[in-house]
PDB file of C-alpha atoms in Angstrom:
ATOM      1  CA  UNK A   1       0.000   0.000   0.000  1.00 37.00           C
ATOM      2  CA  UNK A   2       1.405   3.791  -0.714  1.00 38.00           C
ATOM      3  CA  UNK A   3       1.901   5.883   2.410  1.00 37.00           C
ATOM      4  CA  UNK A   4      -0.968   7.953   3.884  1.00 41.00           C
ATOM      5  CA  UNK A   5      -0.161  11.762   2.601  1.00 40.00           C
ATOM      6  CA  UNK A   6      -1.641  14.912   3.906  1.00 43.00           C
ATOM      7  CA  UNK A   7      -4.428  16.078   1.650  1.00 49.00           C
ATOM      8  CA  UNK A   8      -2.473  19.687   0.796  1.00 61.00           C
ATOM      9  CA  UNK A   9       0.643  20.869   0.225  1.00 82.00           C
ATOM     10  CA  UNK A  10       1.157  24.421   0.700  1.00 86.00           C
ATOM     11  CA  UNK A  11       4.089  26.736   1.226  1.00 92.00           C
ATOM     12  CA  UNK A  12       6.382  26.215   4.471  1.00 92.00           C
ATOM     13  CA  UNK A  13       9.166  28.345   6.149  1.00 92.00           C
ATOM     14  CA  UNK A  14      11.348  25.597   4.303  1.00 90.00           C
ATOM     15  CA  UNK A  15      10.711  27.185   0.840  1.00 91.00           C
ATOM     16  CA  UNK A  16      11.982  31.050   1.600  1.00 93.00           C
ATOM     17  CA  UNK A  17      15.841  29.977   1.285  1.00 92.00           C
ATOM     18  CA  UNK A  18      14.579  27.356  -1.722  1.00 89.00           C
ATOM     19  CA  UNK A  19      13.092  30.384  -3.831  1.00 91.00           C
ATOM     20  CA  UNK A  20      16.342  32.474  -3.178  1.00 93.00           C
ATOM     21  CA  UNK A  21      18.237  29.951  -4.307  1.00 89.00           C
ATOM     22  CA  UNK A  22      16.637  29.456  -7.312  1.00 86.00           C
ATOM     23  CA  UNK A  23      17.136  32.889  -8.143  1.00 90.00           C
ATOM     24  CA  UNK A  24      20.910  32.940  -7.330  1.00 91.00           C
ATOM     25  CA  UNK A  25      20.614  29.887 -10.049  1.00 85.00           C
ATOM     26  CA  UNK A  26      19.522  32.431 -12.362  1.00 85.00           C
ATOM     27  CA  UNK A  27      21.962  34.790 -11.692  1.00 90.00           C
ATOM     28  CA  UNK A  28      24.913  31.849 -11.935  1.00 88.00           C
ATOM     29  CA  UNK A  29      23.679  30.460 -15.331  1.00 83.00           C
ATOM     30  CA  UNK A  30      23.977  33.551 -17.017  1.00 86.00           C
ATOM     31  CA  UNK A  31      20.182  34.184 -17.655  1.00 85.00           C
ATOM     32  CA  UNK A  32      20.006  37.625 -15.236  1.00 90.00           C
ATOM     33  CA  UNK A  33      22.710  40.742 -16.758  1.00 92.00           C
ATOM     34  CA  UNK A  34      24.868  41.546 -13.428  1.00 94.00           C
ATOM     35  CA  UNK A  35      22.810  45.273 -13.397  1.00 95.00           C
ATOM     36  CA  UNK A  36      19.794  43.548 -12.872  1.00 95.00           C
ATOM     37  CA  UNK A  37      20.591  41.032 -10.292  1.00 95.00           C
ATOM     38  CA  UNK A  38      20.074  43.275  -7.143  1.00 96.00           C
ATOM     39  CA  UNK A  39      16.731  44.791  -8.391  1.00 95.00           C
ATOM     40  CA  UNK A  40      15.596  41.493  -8.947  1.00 94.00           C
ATOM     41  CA  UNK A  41      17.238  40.475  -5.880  1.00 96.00           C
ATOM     42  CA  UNK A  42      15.601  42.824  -4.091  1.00 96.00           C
ATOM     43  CA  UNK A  43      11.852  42.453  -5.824  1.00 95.00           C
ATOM     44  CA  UNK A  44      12.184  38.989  -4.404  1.00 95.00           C
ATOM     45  CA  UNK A  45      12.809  39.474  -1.040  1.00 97.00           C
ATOM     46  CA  UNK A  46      10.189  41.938  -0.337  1.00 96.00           C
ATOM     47  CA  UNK A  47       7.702  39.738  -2.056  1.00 96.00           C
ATOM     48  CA  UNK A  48       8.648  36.542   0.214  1.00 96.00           C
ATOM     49  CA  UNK A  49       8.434  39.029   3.469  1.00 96.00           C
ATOM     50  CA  UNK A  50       5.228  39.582   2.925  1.00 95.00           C
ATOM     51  CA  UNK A  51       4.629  35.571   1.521  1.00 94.00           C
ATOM     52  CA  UNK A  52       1.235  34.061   2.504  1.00 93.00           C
ATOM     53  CA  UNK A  53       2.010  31.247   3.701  1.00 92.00           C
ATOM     54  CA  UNK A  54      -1.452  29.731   2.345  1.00 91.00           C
ATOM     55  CA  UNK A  55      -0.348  28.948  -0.820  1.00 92.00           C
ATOM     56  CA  UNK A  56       0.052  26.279  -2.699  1.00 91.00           C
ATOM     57  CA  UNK A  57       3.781  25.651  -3.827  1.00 91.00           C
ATOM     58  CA  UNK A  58       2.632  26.505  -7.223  1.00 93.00           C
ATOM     59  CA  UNK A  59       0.786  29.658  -6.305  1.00 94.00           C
ATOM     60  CA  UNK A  60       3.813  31.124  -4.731  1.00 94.00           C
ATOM     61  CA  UNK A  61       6.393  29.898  -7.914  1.00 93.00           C
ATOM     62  CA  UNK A  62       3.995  31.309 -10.424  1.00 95.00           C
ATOM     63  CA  UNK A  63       4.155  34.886  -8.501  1.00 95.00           C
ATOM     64  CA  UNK A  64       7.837  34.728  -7.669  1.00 93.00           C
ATOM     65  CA  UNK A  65       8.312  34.270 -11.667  1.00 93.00           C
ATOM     66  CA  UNK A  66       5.692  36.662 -12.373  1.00 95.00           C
ATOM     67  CA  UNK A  67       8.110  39.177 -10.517  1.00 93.00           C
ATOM     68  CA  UNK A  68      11.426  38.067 -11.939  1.00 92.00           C
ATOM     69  CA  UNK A  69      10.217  38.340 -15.550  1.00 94.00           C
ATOM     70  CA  UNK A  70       8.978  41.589 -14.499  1.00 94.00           C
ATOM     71  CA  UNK A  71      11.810  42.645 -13.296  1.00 92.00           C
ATOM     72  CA  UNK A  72      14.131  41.224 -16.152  1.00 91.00           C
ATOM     73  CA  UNK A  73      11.519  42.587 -18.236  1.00 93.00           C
ATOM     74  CA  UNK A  74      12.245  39.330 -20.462  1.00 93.00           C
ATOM     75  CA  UNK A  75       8.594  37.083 -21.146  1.00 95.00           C
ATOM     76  CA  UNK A  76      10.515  33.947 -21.424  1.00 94.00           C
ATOM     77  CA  UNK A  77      14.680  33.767 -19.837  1.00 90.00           C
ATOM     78  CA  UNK A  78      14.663  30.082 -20.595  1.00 90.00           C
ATOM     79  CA  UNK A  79      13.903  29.920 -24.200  1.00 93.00           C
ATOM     80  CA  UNK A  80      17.366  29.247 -25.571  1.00 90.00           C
ATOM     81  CA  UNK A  81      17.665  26.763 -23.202  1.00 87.00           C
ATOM     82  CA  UNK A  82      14.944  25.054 -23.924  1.00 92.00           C
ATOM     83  CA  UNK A  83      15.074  24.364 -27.388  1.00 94.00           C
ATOM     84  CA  UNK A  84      18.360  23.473 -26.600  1.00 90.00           C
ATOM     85  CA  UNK A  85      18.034  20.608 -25.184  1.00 88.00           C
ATOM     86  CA  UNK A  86      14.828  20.191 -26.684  1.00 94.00           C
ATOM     87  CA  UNK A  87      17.085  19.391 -29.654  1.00 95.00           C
ATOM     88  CA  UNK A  88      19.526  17.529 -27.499  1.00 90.00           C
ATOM     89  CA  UNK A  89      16.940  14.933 -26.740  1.00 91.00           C
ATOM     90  CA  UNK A  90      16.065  14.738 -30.040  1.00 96.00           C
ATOM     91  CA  UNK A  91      19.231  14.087 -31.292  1.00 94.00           C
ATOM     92  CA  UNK A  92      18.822  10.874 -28.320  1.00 91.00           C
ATOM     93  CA  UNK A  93      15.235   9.808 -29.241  1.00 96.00           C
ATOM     94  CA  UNK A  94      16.760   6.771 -31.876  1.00 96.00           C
ATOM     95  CA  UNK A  95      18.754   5.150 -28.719  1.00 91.00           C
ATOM     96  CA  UNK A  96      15.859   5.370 -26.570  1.00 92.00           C
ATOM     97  CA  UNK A  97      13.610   3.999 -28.488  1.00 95.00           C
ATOM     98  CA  UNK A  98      15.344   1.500 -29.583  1.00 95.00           C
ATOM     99  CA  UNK A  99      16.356   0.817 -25.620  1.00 92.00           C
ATOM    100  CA  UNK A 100      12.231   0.914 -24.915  1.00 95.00           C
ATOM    101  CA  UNK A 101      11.500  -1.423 -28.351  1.00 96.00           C
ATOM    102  CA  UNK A 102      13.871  -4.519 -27.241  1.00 95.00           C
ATOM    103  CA  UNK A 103      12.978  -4.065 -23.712  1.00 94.00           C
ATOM    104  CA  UNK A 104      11.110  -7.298 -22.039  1.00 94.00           C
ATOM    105  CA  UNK A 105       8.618  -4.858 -20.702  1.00 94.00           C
ATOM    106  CA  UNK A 106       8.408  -1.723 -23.387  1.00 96.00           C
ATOM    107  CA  UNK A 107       5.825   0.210 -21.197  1.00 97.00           C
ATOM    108  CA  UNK A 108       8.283  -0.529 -18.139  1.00 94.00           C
ATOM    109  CA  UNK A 109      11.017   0.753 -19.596  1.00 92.00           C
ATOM    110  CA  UNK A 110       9.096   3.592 -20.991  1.00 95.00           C
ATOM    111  CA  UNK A 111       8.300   4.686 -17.735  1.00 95.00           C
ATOM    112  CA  UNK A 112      11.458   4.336 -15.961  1.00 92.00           C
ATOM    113  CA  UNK A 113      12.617   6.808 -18.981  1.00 91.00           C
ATOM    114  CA  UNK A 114      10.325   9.080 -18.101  1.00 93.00           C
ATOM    115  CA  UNK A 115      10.883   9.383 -14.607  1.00 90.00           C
ATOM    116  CA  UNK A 116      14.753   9.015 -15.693  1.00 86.00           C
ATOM    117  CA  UNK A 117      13.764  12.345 -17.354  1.00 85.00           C
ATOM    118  CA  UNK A 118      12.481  14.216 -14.594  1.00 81.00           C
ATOM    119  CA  UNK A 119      16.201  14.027 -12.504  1.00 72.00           C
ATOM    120  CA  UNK A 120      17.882  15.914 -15.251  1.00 65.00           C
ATOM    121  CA  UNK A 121      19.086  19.111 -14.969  1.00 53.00           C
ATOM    122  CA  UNK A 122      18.745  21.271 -18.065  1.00 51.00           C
ATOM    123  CA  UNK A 123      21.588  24.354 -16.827  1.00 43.00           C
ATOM    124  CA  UNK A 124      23.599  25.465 -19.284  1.00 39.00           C
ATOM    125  CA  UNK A 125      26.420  24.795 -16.468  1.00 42.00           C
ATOM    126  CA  UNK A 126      26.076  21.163 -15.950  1.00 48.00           C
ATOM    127  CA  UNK A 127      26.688  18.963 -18.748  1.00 52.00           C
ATOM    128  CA  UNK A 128      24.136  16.105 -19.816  1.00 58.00           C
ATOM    129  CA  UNK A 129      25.268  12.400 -18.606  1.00 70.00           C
ATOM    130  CA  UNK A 130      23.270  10.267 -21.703  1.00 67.00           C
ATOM    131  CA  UNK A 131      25.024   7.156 -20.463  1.00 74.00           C
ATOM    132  CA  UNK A 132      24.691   8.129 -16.656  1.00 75.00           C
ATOM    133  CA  UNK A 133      20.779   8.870 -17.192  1.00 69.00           C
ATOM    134  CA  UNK A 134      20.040   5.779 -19.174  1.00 72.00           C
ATOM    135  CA  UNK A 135      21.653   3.202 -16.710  1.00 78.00           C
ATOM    136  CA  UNK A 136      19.508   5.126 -13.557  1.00 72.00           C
ATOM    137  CA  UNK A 137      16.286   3.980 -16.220  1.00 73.00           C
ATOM    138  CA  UNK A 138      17.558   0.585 -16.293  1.00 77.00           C
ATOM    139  CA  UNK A 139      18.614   0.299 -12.417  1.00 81.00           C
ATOM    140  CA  UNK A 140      16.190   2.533 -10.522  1.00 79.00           C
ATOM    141  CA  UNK A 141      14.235   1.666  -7.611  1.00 86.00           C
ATOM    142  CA  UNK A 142      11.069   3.151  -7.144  1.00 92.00           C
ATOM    143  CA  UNK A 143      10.805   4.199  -3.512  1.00 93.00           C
ATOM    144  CA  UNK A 144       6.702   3.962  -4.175  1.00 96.00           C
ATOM    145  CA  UNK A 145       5.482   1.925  -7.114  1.00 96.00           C
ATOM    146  CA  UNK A 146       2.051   1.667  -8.731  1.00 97.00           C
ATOM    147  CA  UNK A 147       3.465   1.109 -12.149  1.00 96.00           C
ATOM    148  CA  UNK A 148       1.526  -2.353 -12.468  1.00 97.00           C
ATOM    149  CA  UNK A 149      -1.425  -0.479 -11.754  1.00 97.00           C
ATOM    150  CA  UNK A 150      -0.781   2.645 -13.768  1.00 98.00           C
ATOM    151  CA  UNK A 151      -0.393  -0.638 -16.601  1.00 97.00           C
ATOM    152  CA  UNK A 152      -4.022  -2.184 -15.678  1.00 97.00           C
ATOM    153  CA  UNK A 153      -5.717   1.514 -15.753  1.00 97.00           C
ATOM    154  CA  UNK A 154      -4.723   2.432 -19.432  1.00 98.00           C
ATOM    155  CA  UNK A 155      -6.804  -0.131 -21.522  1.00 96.00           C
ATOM    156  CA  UNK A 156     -10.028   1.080 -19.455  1.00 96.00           C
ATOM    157  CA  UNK A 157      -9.730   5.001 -19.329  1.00 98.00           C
ATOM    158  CA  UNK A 158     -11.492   6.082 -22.474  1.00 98.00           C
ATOM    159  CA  UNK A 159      -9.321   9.548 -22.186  1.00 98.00           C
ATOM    160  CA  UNK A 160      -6.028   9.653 -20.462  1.00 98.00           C
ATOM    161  CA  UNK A 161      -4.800  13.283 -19.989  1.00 98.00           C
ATOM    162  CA  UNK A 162      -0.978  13.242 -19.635  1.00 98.00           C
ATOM    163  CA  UNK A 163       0.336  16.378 -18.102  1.00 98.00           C
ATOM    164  CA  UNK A 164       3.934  17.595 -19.086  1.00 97.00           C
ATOM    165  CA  UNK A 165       6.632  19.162 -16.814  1.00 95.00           C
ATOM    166  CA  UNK A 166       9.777  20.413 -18.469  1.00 94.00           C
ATOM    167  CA  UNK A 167      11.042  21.213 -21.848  1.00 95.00           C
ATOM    168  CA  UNK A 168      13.873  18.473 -23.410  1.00 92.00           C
ATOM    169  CA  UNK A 169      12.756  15.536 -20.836  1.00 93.00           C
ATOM    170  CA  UNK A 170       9.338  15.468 -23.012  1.00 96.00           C
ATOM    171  CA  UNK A 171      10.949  13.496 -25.764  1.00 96.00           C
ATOM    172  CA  UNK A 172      10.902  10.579 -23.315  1.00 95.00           C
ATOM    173  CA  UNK A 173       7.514  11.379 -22.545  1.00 97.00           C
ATOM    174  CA  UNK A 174       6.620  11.076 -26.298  1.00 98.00           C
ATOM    175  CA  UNK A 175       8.066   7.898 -26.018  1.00 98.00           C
ATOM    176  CA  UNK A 176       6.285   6.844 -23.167  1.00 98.00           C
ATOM    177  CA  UNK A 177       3.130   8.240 -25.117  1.00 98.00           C
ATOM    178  CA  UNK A 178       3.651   6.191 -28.321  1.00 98.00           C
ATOM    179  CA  UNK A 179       4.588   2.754 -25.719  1.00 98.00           C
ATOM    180  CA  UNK A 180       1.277   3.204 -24.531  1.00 97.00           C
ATOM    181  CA  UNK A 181      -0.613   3.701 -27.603  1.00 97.00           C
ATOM    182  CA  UNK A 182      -3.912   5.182 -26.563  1.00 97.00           C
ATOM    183  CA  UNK A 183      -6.499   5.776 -28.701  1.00 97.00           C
ATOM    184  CA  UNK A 184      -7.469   9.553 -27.083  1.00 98.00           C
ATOM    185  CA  UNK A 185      -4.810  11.027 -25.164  1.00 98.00           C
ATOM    186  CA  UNK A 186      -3.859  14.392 -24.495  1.00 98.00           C
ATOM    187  CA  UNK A 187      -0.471  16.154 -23.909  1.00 98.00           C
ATOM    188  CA  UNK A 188      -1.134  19.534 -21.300  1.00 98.00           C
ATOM    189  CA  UNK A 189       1.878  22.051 -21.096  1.00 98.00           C
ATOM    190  CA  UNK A 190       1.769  25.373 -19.329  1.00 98.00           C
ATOM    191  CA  UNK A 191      -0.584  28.093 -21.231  1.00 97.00           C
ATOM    192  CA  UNK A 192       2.456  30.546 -21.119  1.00 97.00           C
ATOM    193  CA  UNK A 193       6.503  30.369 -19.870  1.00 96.00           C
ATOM    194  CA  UNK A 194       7.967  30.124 -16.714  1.00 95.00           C
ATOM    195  CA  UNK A 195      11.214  28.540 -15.789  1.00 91.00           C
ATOM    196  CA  UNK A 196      11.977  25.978 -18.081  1.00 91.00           C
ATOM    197  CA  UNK A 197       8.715  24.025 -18.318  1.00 95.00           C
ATOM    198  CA  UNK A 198       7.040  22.994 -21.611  1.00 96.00           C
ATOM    199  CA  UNK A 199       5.081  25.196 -23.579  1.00 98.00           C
ATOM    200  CA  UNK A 200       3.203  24.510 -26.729  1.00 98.00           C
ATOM    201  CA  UNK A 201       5.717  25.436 -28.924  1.00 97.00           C
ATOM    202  CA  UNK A 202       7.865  22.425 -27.100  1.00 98.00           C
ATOM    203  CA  UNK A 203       5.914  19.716 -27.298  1.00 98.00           C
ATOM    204  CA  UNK A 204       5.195  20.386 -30.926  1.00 98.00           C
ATOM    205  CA  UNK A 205       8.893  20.748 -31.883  1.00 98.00           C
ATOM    206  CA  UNK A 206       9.613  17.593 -30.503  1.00 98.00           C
ATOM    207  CA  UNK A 207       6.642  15.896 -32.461  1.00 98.00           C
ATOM    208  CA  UNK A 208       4.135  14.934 -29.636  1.00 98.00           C
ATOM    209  CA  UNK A 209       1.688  16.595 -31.601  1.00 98.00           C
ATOM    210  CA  UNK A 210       1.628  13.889 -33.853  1.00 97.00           C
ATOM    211  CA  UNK A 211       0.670  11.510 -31.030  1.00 97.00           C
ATOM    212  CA  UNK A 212      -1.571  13.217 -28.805  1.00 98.00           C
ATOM    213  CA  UNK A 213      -3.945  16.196 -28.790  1.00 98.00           C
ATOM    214  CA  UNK A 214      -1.713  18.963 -27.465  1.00 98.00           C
ATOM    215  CA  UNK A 215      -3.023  21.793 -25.048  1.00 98.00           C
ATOM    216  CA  UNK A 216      -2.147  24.786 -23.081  1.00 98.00           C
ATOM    217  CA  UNK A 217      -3.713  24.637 -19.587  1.00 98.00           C
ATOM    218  CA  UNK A 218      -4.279  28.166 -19.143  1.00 98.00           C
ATOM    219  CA  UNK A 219      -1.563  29.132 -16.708  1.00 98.00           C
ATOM    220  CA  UNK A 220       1.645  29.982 -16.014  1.00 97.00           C
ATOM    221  CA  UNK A 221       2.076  28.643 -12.468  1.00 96.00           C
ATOM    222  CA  UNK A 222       5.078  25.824 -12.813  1.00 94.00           C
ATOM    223  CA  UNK A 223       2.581  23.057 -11.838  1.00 95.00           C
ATOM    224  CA  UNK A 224      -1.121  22.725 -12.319  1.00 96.00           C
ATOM    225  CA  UNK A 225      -3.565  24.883 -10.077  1.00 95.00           C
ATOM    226  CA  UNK A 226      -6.965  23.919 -11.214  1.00 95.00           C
ATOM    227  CA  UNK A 227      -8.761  27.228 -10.287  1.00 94.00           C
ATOM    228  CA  UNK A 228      -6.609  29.338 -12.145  1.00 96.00           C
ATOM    229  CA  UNK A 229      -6.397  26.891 -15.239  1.00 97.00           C
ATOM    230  CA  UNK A 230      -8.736  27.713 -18.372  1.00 98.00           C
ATOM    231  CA  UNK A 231     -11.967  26.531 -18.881  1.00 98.00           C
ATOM    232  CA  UNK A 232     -11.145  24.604 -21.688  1.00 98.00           C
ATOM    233  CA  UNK A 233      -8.553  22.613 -19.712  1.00 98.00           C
ATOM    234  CA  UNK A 234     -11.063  21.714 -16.685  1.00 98.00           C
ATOM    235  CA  UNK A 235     -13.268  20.354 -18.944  1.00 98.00           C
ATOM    236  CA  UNK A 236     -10.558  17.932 -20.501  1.00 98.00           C
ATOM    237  CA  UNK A 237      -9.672  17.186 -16.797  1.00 98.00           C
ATOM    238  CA  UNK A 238     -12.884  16.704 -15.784  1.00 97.00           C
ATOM    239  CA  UNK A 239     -13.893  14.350 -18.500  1.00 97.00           C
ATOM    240  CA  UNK A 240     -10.558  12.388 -18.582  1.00 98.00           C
ATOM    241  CA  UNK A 241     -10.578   8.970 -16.999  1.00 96.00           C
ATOM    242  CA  UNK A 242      -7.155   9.127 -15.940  1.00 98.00           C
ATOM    243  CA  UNK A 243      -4.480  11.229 -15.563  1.00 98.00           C
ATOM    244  CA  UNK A 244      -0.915  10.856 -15.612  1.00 98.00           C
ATOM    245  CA  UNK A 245       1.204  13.988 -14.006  1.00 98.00           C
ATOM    246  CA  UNK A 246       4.736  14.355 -14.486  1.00 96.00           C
ATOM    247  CA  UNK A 247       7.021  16.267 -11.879  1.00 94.00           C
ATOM    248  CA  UNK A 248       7.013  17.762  -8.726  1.00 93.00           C
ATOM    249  CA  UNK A 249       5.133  21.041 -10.064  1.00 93.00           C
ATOM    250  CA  UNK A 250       2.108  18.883 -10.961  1.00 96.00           C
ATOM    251  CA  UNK A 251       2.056  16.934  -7.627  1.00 96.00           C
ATOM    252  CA  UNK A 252       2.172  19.934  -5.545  1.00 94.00           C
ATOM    253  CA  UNK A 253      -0.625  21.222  -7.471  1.00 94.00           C
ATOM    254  CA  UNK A 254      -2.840  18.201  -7.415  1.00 95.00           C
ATOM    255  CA  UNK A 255      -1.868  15.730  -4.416  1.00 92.00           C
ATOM    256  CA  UNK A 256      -4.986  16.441  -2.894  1.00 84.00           C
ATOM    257  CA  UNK A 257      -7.774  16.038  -6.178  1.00 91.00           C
ATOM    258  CA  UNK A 258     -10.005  13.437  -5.595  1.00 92.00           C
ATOM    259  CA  UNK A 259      -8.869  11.680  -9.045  1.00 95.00           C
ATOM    260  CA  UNK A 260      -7.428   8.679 -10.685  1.00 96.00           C
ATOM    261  CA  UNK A 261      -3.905  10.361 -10.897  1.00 97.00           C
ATOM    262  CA  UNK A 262      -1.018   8.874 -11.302  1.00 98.00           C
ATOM    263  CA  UNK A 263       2.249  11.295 -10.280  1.00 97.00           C
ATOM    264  CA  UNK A 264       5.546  10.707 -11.807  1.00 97.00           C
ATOM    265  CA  UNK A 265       8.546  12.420 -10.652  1.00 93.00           C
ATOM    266  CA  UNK A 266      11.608  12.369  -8.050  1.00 89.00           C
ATOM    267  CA  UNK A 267      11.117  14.160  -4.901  1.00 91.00           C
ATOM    268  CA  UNK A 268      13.440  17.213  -5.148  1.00 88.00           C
ATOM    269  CA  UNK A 269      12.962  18.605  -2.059  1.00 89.00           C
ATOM    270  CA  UNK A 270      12.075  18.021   1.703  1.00 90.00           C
ATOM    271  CA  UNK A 271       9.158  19.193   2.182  1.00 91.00           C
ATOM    272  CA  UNK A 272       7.716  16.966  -1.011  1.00 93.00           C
ATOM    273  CA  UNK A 273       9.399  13.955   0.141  1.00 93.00           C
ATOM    274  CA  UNK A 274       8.001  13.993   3.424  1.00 93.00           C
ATOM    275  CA  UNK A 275       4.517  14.811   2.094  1.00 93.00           C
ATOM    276  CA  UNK A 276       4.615  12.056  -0.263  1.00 93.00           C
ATOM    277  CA  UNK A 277       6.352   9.554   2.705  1.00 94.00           C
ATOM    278  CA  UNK A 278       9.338   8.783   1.094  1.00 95.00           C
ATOM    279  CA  UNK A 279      13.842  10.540   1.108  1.00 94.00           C
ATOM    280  CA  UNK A 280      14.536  13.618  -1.294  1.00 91.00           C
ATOM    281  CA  UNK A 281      15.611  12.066  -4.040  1.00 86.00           C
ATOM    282  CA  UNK A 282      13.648   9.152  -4.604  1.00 89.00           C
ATOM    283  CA  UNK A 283      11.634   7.967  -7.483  1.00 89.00           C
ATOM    284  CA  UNK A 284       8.188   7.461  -7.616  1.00 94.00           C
ATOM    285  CA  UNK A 285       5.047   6.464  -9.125  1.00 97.00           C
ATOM    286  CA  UNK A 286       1.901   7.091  -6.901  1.00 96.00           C
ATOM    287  CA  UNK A 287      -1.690   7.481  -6.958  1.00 93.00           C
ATOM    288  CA  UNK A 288      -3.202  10.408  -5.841  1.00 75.00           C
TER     289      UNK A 288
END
């Protein structure tokens, strides 16, 4: 059985030095010119003195962005990168699939990609490990594991809604799209940038619109907050028989939606390891 979790997630004392770091990460990859790092600096810290601590993890990363691009007064500081490695994983897509294709268990191996996909880290600063990435795919331990269930679900959901995280690891979620075959899927990205999650623009230049029906959700929180989401997308949601959510973003956003969801992602963090019952750092594939 998965462990008990709380039925919310929302902002903790924990996150303050988190969202400054982030920021410093910014500054450090090259994405913030030096004579606006200490407005932005600043902007920051007098909007997380003020933080309520009510919101959801998502609520308070789609503000904090909200304010950086403000401040930068650039709409999207993450493009090049992303269709950087966008292009990167392309350029990997014929190993993988071949990796998933003479795999015992092609939908296993699909998934462990996946997740495989949500531990790497797209700065500019820290090179890509292909050969380090596909061997923690093929070794990984899943601290929870509902993967055989996740399996049973697809055959009976009549629309599976498949939510995407970041830009680059969505070629493996293509390929965990086209393992899985489904008749009526759809691909959700975020309805506008922030960090370096997917957009439409993404999943379409990697070709998952050629798979699935690709959507914007509406937002541009860095997970999914139903409320502020677009009509359109509820409905989709609402209709869909299952749901599979990739990354941390989406779980924060929707660990407590009464809904067949299925979360992939590593815990990053504390405060999302503890909430989910398992070590920062782990793997996982758990029901809502």
């Amino acid at each position: 059985m998965p462990p008990e979790r709380k039925a919310s997630l929302s902002v903790t004392y924990d996150c303050i030095p988190c969202a400054i770091g982030s920021l410093v990460t910014l500054f450090n990859k090259g994405l913030v010119p030096e004579e606006k790092q200490e407005p932005a600096m600043r902007a920051l810290l007098a909007y997380l003195s003020q933080l309520d601590f009510r919101l959801s993890l998502p609520q308070m990363g789609k503000e904090m962005h909200r304010l950086i691009r403000d401040v930068l007064k650039n709409p999207d500081p993450y493009l090049e990168i992303k269709r950087t490695f966008n292009q990167l994983m392309l350029g990997y897509y014929p190993s993988l699939k071949k990796l998933v294709e003479d795999a015992a268990d092609p939908f296993l191996m699909a998934l462990r990609l996946a997740i495989a996909g949500n531990v790497i880290d797209f700065g500019p600063n820290r090179p890509f490990d292909f050969n380090a990435t596909l061997d923690r795919a093929k070794s990984m331990v899943l601290a929870v594991d509902e993967s055989e269930s996740l399996q049973d679900s697809l055959p009976r959901a009549k629309t599976l809604l498949y939510l995407g995280d970041n830009a680059g690891e969505i070629v493996m979620d293509r390929i965990l799209l086209e393992t899985i075959r489904h008749p009526n899927v759809y691909f959700a990205v975020r309805g506008a940038p922030v960090i370096n999650d997917a957009t439409i623009d993404d999943a379409r230049s990697v070709g998952i619109d050629r798979i699935a029906q690709v959507i914007s959700n509406g937002d541009d929180a860095p997970g999914t907050i139903l409320e502020t989401t677009s009509p359109e997308f509820r409905d989709i949601f609402d209709r869909a028989d299952l749901v599979i959510a990739k990354g941390q973003g989406n779980y924060e956003g929707l660990c407590g939606i009464d809904k067949n969801i299925y979360f992939i992602l590593m815990a990053k963090c504390d405060h999302v390891a503890a909430h989910l019952g398992v070590r920062k750092g782990d793997l996982v594939v758990a029901t809502a």
